[in-house]
PDB file of C-alpha atoms in Angstrom:
ATOM      1  CA  GLY A   1       7.701  15.218  14.074  1.00 68.00           C
ATOM      2  CA  GLY A   2      10.734  15.872  12.177  1.00 84.00           C
ATOM      3  CA  SER A   3      11.980  14.925   8.834  1.00 91.00           C
ATOM      4  CA  ILE A   4      14.292  12.451   7.433  1.00 93.00           C
ATOM      5  CA  SER A   5      15.670  11.729   3.761  1.00 96.00           C
ATOM      6  CA  LEU A   6      17.093   8.425   3.045  1.00 97.00           C
ATOM      7  CA  ASN A   7      19.234   8.156  -0.410  1.00 98.00           C
ATOM      8  CA  TYR A   8      20.961   4.995  -1.718  1.00 98.00           C
ATOM      9  CA  THR A   9      20.294   3.533   1.869  1.00 97.00           C
ATOM     10  CA  THR A  10      19.542  -0.091   3.094  1.00 97.00           C
ATOM     11  CA  VAL A  11      17.361  -0.580   6.428  1.00 96.00           C
ATOM     12  CA  ARG A  12      16.995  -3.996   7.459  1.00 95.00           C
ATOM     13  CA  TYR A  13      16.558  -6.432  10.594  1.00 93.00           C
ATOM     14  CA  GLY A  14      15.182  -3.479  12.855  1.00 88.00           C
ATOM     15  CA  GLY A  15      11.545  -4.603  13.168  1.00 81.00           C
ATOM     16  CA  TYR A  16      10.201  -6.705  15.745  1.00 73.00           C
ATOM     17  CA  PHE A  17       6.522  -8.406  16.445  1.00 64.00           C
ATOM     18  CA  GLN A  18       5.437 -10.163  19.341  1.00 60.00           C
ATOM     19  CA  TYR A  19       1.563  -9.982  20.193  1.00 63.00           C
ATOM     20  CA  TYR A  20       1.701 -12.627  23.281  1.00 62.00           C
ATOM     21  CA  CYS A  21       4.111 -13.909  25.553  1.00 65.00           C
ATOM     22  CA  GLY A  22       2.114 -15.675  28.311  1.00 65.00           C
ATOM     23  CA  TYR A  23       0.700 -12.844  30.088  1.00 65.00           C
ATOM     24  CA  THR A  24       0.514  -9.328  28.507  1.00 62.00           C
ATOM     25  CA  CYS A  25       2.765  -8.520  25.845  1.00 61.00           C
ATOM     26  CA  TYR A  26       2.555  -6.533  22.695  1.00 62.00           C
ATOM     27  CA  TYR A  27       5.527  -5.325  20.699  1.00 63.00           C
ATOM     28  CA  ASP A  28       5.060  -4.053  17.197  1.00 73.00           C
ATOM     29  CA  TYR A  29       8.038  -2.008  15.794  1.00 81.00           C
ATOM     30  CA  ALA A  30       8.715  -1.593  11.999  1.00 90.00           C
ATOM     31  CA  ASN A  31      11.960  -1.028  10.329  1.00 91.00           C
ATOM     32  CA  LEU A  32      11.081   2.729  10.028  1.00 92.00           C
ATOM     33  CA  GLY A  33       8.157   4.540  11.803  1.00 87.00           C
ATOM     34  CA  ILE A  34       6.416   7.829  11.084  1.00 89.00           C
ATOM     35  CA  GLU A  35       4.592   9.951  13.967  1.00 87.00           C
ATOM     36  CA  GLY A  36       3.559  13.051  12.096  1.00 86.00           C
ATOM     37  CA  GLY A  37       6.857  13.698  10.523  1.00 86.00           C
ATOM     38  CA  SER A  38       8.253  13.346   6.839  1.00 92.00           C
ATOM     39  CA  LEU A  39       9.953  10.433   5.649  1.00 95.00           C
ATOM     40  CA  SER A  40      11.581  10.184   1.917  1.00 97.00           C
ATOM     41  CA  LEU A  41      13.403   7.324   0.500  1.00 98.00           C
ATOM     42  CA  ASN A  42      15.148   7.384  -2.850  1.00 98.00           C
ATOM     43  CA  ASN A  43      17.194   4.249  -4.301  1.00 98.00           C
ATOM     44  CA  SER A  44      16.955   2.673  -1.222  1.00 98.00           C
ATOM     45  CA  THR A  45      15.834  -0.583   0.562  1.00 98.00           C
ATOM     46  CA  VAL A  46      13.841  -1.451   3.647  1.00 98.00           C
ATOM     47  CA  SER A  47      13.707  -5.155   4.311  1.00 97.00           C
ATOM     48  CA  ASN A  48      13.625  -7.876   6.632  1.00 96.00           C
ATOM     49  CA  SER A  49      11.757  -6.495   9.430  1.00 95.00           C
ATOM     50  CA  GLY A  50      10.068  -8.771  11.850  1.00 89.00           C
ATOM     51  CA  SER A  51       6.820  -6.545  11.611  1.00 92.00           C
ATOM     52  CA  ASP A  52       6.340  -3.915   8.910  1.00 95.00           C
ATOM     53  CA  GLY A  53       8.800  -2.384   6.663  1.00 96.00           C
ATOM     54  CA  ILE A  54       7.330   1.279   7.104  1.00 95.00           C
ATOM     55  CA  ARG A  55       4.415   2.357   9.306  1.00 92.00           C
ATOM     56  CA  THR A  56       2.975   5.110  11.014  1.00 90.00           C
ATOM     57  CA  TYR A  57       2.166   5.107  14.745  1.00 83.00           C
ATOM     58  CA  THR A  58      -0.492   6.728  16.841  1.00 71.00           C
ATOM     59  CA  GLY A  59      -2.654   7.307  13.711  1.00 68.00           C
ATOM     60  CA  SER A  60      -0.670  10.716  13.442  1.00 68.00           C
ATOM     61  CA  GLY A  61      -0.409  10.984   9.632  1.00 79.00           C
ATOM     62  CA  GLY A  62       2.717  12.665   8.347  1.00 88.00           C
ATOM     63  CA  THR A  63       4.334  12.676   4.768  1.00 93.00           C
ATOM     64  CA  LEU A  64       5.634   9.739   2.758  1.00 95.00           C
ATOM     65  CA  SER A  65       7.810   9.788  -0.324  1.00 97.00           C
ATOM     66  CA  ILE A  66       9.270   6.314  -1.912  1.00 98.00           C
ATOM     67  CA  VAL A  67      10.900   6.729  -5.214  1.00 98.00           C
ATOM     68  CA  ASN A  68      13.041   4.226  -6.949  1.00 98.00           C
ATOM     69  CA  SER A  69      13.092   2.232  -4.004  1.00 98.00           C
ATOM     70  CA  THR A  70      12.383  -1.529  -2.850  1.00 98.00           C
ATOM     71  CA  ILE A  71      10.375  -2.611   0.161  1.00 98.00           C
ATOM     72  CA  GLN A  72      10.609  -6.316   0.381  1.00 98.00           C
ATOM     73  CA  ASN A  73      11.090  -9.585   2.677  1.00 98.00           C
ATOM     74  CA  ASN A  74       9.173  -7.866   5.723  1.00 96.00           C
ATOM     75  CA  GLY A  75       6.990 -10.076   8.178  1.00 94.00           C
ATOM     76  CA  ARG A  76       3.811  -8.286   7.849  1.00 94.00           C
ATOM     77  CA  HIS A  77       3.220  -5.217   5.521  1.00 97.00           C
ATOM     78  CA  GLY A  78       5.707  -3.644   3.384  1.00 98.00           C
ATOM     79  CA  VAL A  79       4.195  -0.355   4.092  1.00 97.00           C
ATOM     80  CA  ASN A  80       1.214   0.180   6.684  1.00 95.00           C
ATOM     81  CA  THR A  81       0.056   4.016   6.999  1.00 94.00           C
ATOM     82  CA  ASN A  82      -2.808   5.663   8.271  1.00 93.00           C
ATOM     83  CA  ASN A  83      -3.735   9.281   7.328  1.00 93.00           C
ATOM     84  CA  VAL A  84      -0.730  10.003   5.131  1.00 92.00           C
ATOM     85  CA  VAL A  85      -2.367  11.975   2.594  1.00 89.00           C
ATOM     86  CA  ALA A  86      -0.990  12.165  -0.689  1.00 91.00           C
ATOM     87  CA  PRO A  87       2.005  10.048  -0.546  1.00 94.00           C
ATOM     88  CA  ASN A  88       4.582  10.205  -3.284  1.00 96.00           C
ATOM     89  CA  ILE A  89       4.865   6.627  -4.535  1.00 98.00           C
ATOM     90  CA  GLN A  90       6.847   6.109  -7.673  1.00 98.00           C
ATOM     91  CA  SER A  91       8.899   3.629  -9.712  1.00 98.00           C
ATOM     92  CA  SER A  92       9.192   1.258  -6.754  1.00 98.00           C
ATOM     93  CA  THR A  93       8.909  -2.440  -5.885  1.00 98.00           C
ATOM     94  CA  PHE A  94       6.917  -3.983  -2.936  1.00 98.00           C
ATOM     95  CA  SER A  95       7.678  -7.815  -2.898  1.00 98.00           C
ATOM     96  CA  ASN A  96       7.713 -10.820  -0.604  1.00 98.00           C
ATOM     97  CA  ASN A  97       6.223  -8.931   2.398  1.00 98.00           C
ATOM     98  CA  GLY A  98       4.121 -11.386   4.793  1.00 97.00           C
ATOM     99  CA  GLN A  99       0.675  -9.345   4.218  1.00 97.00           C
ATOM    100  CA  HIS A 100      -0.061  -6.363   1.938  1.00 98.00           C
ATOM    101  CA  GLY A 101       2.841  -4.850  -0.136  1.00 98.00           C
ATOM    102  CA  LEU A 102       1.492  -1.392   0.138  1.00 98.00           C
ATOM    103  CA  SER A 103      -1.408  -0.623   2.873  1.00 97.00           C
ATOM    104  CA  MET A 104      -2.511   2.684   3.308  1.00 96.00           C
ATOM    105  CA  THR A 105      -5.829   4.016   4.912  1.00 95.00           C
ATOM    106  CA  ASN A 106      -7.361   7.666   4.868  1.00 94.00           C
ATOM    107  CA  VAL A 107      -5.170   8.152   2.001  1.00 95.00           C
ATOM    108  CA  GLY A 108      -6.791  10.778   0.067  1.00 95.00           C
ATOM    109  CA  THR A 109      -4.800  11.141  -3.001  1.00 96.00           C
ATOM    110  CA  LEU A 110      -3.105   7.948  -4.330  1.00 97.00           C
ATOM    111  CA  VAL A 111      -0.869   8.462  -7.571  1.00 97.00           C
ATOM    112  CA  VAL A 112       1.220   5.116  -8.095  1.00 98.00           C
ATOM    113  CA  PRO A 113       3.047   5.154 -11.525  1.00 98.00           C
ATOM    114  CA  SER A 114       5.517   2.206 -12.733  1.00 98.00           C
ATOM    115  CA  SER A 115       5.600   0.253  -9.655  1.00 98.00           C
ATOM    116  CA  THR A 116       5.751  -3.686  -9.124  1.00 98.00           C
ATOM    117  CA  PHE A 117       3.606  -5.603  -6.447  1.00 98.00           C
ATOM    118  CA  SER A 118       4.964  -9.163  -6.311  1.00 98.00           C
ATOM    119  CA  ALA A 119       4.971 -12.289  -4.161  1.00 98.00           C
ATOM    120  CA  ASN A 120       3.324 -10.277  -1.127  1.00 98.00           C
ATOM    121  CA  GLY A 121       1.260 -12.900   1.110  1.00 98.00           C
ATOM    122  CA  GLN A 122      -2.028 -11.170   0.819  1.00 98.00           C
ATOM    123  CA  ARG A 123      -2.828  -8.012  -1.506  1.00 98.00           C
ATOM    124  CA  GLY A 124      -0.259  -6.402  -3.682  1.00 98.00           C
ATOM    125  CA  LEU A 125      -1.818  -3.029  -2.941  1.00 98.00           C
ATOM    126  CA  TYR A 126      -4.610  -1.862  -0.725  1.00 98.00           C
ATOM    127  CA  ALA A 127      -5.901   1.521  -0.272  1.00 98.00           C
ATOM    128  CA  ALA A 128      -8.895   3.125   1.551  1.00 97.00           C
ATOM    129  CA  GLY A 129     -10.280   6.419   1.813  1.00 96.00           C
ATOM    130  CA  ILE A 130      -9.368   7.366  -1.895  1.00 97.00           C
ATOM    131  CA  VAL A 131     -10.504  10.670  -3.152  1.00 97.00           C
ATOM    132  CA  THR A 132      -8.315  11.095  -6.142  1.00 97.00           C
ATOM    133  CA  GLY A 133      -6.534   7.710  -7.315  1.00 97.00           C
ATOM    134  CA  SER A 134      -4.189   6.940 -10.310  1.00 98.00           C
ATOM    135  CA  ILE A 135      -2.451   3.600 -10.815  1.00 98.00           C
ATOM    136  CA  THR A 136      -0.630   3.345 -13.975  1.00 98.00           C
ATOM    137  CA  ASN A 137       1.903   1.260 -15.921  1.00 98.00           C
ATOM    138  CA  SER A 138       2.482  -1.152 -12.632  1.00 98.00           C
ATOM    139  CA  VAL A 139       2.876  -4.879 -12.512  1.00 98.00           C
ATOM    140  CA  PHE A 140       1.022  -7.238 -10.131  1.00 98.00           C
ATOM    141  CA  THR A 141       2.357 -10.757  -9.896  1.00 98.00           C
ATOM    142  CA  GLY A 142       2.056 -13.772  -7.647  1.00 98.00           C
ATOM    143  CA  ASN A 143       0.394 -11.918  -4.828  1.00 98.00           C
ATOM    144  CA  GLY A 144      -1.777 -14.167  -2.293  1.00 98.00           C
ATOM    145  CA  ASP A 145      -4.956 -12.410  -2.565  1.00 98.00           C
ATOM    146  CA  PHE A 146      -6.218  -9.564  -4.680  1.00 98.00           C
ATOM    147  CA  ALA A 147      -3.691  -7.896  -6.952  1.00 98.00           C
ATOM    148  CA  ALA A 148      -5.068  -4.492  -5.719  1.00 98.00           C
ATOM    149  CA  TYR A 149      -8.157  -3.385  -3.539  1.00 98.00           C
ATOM    150  CA  LEU A 150      -9.180   0.175  -3.862  1.00 98.00           C
ATOM    151  CA  ASN A 151     -11.789   1.818  -1.519  1.00 98.00           C
ATOM    152  CA  PHE A 152     -13.084   5.121  -2.554  1.00 97.00           C
ATOM    153  CA  ASN A 153     -14.665   7.983  -0.444  1.00 97.00           C
ATOM    154  CA  ASN A 154     -16.635  10.049  -2.867  1.00 97.00           C
ATOM    155  CA  GLY A 155     -13.684   9.499  -5.073  1.00 97.00           C
ATOM    156  CA  ARG A 156     -12.715   8.597  -8.479  1.00 97.00           C
ATOM    157  CA  LEU A 157      -9.783   7.144 -10.395  1.00 96.00           C
ATOM    158  CA  THR A 158      -8.437   9.321 -12.926  1.00 96.00           C
ATOM    159  CA  GLY A 159      -5.662   6.961 -14.452  1.00 96.00           C
ATOM    160  CA  ASN A 160      -5.452   3.175 -14.777  1.00 96.00           C
ATOM    161  CA  ASP A 161      -3.677   2.455 -18.042  1.00 96.00           C
ATOM    162  CA  GLY A 162      -0.800   0.162 -18.691  1.00 98.00           C
ATOM    163  CA  ASN A 163      -1.166  -2.122 -15.862  1.00 98.00           C
ATOM    164  CA  SER A 164      -0.964  -5.846 -16.152  1.00 98.00           C
ATOM    165  CA  GLY A 165      -0.998  -8.952 -13.764  1.00 98.00           C
ATOM    166  CA  SER A 166      -0.284 -12.680 -13.413  1.00 98.00           C
ATOM    167  CA  GLY A 167      -0.298 -15.273 -10.839  1.00 98.00           C
ATOM    168  CA  ASN A 168      -2.384 -13.597  -8.098  1.00 98.00           C
ATOM    169  CA  GLY A 169      -4.759 -15.470  -5.770  1.00 98.00           C
ATOM    170  CA  LYS A 170      -7.447 -13.319  -7.141  1.00 97.00           C
ATOM    171  CA  GLY A 171      -6.247 -11.562 -10.347  1.00 97.00           C
ATOM    172  CA  VAL A 172      -8.226  -8.279 -10.474  1.00 98.00           C
ATOM    173  CA  MET A 173      -8.326  -4.765  -9.200  1.00 98.00           C
ATOM    174  CA  VAL A 174     -11.184  -4.409  -6.852  1.00 97.00           C
ATOM    175  CA  PHE A 175     -13.185  -1.290  -6.733  1.00 97.00           C
ATOM    176  CA  THR A 176     -15.311  -0.699  -3.340  1.00 97.00           C
ATOM    177  CA  GLY A 177     -16.758   2.187  -1.320  1.00 97.00           C
ATOM    178  CA  THR A 178     -18.333   5.501  -3.276  1.00 97.00           C
ATOM    179  CA  LEU A 179     -17.340   6.886  -6.557  1.00 97.00           C
ATOM    180  CA  SER A 180     -18.031  10.479  -7.586  1.00 96.00           C
ATOM    181  CA  GLY A 181     -16.914  12.270 -10.703  1.00 91.00           C
ATOM    182  CA  ALA A 182     -15.986  10.657 -13.535  1.00 94.00           C
ATOM    183  CA  THR A 183     -13.659   7.387 -13.758  1.00 95.00           C
ATOM    184  CA  THR A 184     -12.813   5.658 -17.088  1.00 94.00           C
ATOM    185  CA  LEU A 185     -11.453   2.524 -16.904  1.00 95.00           C
ATOM    186  CA  ALA A 186      -8.617   1.626 -19.558  1.00 95.00           C
ATOM    187  CA  PRO A 187      -8.566  -1.957 -21.136  1.00 94.00           C
ATOM    188  CA  ASN A 188      -5.933  -4.063 -19.093  1.00 95.00           C
ATOM    189  CA  PRO A 189      -6.505  -7.638 -20.405  1.00 95.00           C
ATOM    190  CA  THR A 190      -4.437  -9.230 -17.699  1.00 98.00           C
ATOM    191  CA  LEU A 191      -5.524  -7.226 -14.937  1.00 98.00           C
ATOM    192  CA  PRO A 192      -9.575  -6.976 -15.048  1.00 97.00           C
ATOM    193  CA  TYR A 193     -11.610  -5.102 -12.766  1.00 97.00           C
ATOM    194  CA  SER A 194     -14.116  -6.178 -10.161  1.00 96.00           C
ATOM    195  CA  PHE A 195     -16.841  -4.488  -8.179  1.00 96.00           C
ATOM    196  CA  GLU A 196     -17.743  -5.154  -4.863  1.00 89.00           C
ATOM    197  CA  ARG A 197     -21.379  -5.375  -4.252  1.00 84.00           C
ATOM    198  CA  ASN A 198     -21.354  -2.423  -1.871  1.00 88.00           C
ATOM    199  CA  LEU A 199     -19.836  -0.140  -4.653  1.00 95.00           C
ATOM    200  CA  THR A 200     -22.011   2.957  -4.970  1.00 96.00           C
ATOM    201  CA  VAL A 201     -21.819   5.125  -7.869  1.00 95.00           C
ATOM    202  CA  ASN A 202     -23.260   8.338  -6.907  1.00 96.00           C
ATOM    203  CA  SER A 203     -25.841  10.542  -8.792  1.00 95.00           C
ATOM    204  CA  GLY A 204     -24.134  12.402 -11.449  1.00 93.00           C
ATOM    205  CA  ALA A 205     -20.868  10.352 -11.444  1.00 94.00           C
ATOM    206  CA  SER A 206     -20.019   7.920 -14.290  1.00 93.00           C
ATOM    207  CA  LEU A 207     -18.258   4.820 -14.559  1.00 93.00           C
TER     208      LEU A 207
END
């Protein structure tokens, strides 16, 4: 795929979703799609898609950078990616999306500083396949389900201080999967931690 960089840009009303239309129909188009290429947003807005705001197609990965940007009012997920390893997410807002604000699977490295996840229909942040993660100085408010749901793949959380939450359906940051290495949990009084019963802490790891 190619590469595109959007600076001070608004992308809206471009997505469409229709699952069934009487016989066999399936349309699922995001405002912006990634098929193995590179997408960079700076000081931009992606909104009002009938489906996802941003998504990957065919599981092809690619690279994604979202900095000082807003992903809001999309019918499904704000961002929905698979195999986008080590995305660059900084100082951005994910709000009022129909499902998760930011949804990433097979993410590898996930670093999210100084971002806001608010009023999303399901989880503010969902990430699976984390090897190295850091979520710091971020705010989770009014999301319909878990504030944040983190699945680790023999991974660890290297930073988690300065986060806060209020008014979420389940006002916790959830840990699941398998932990390796050392994870130290900072005290975040308004956003406590929860551990799924299938969370595994490997031999030699610490939590």
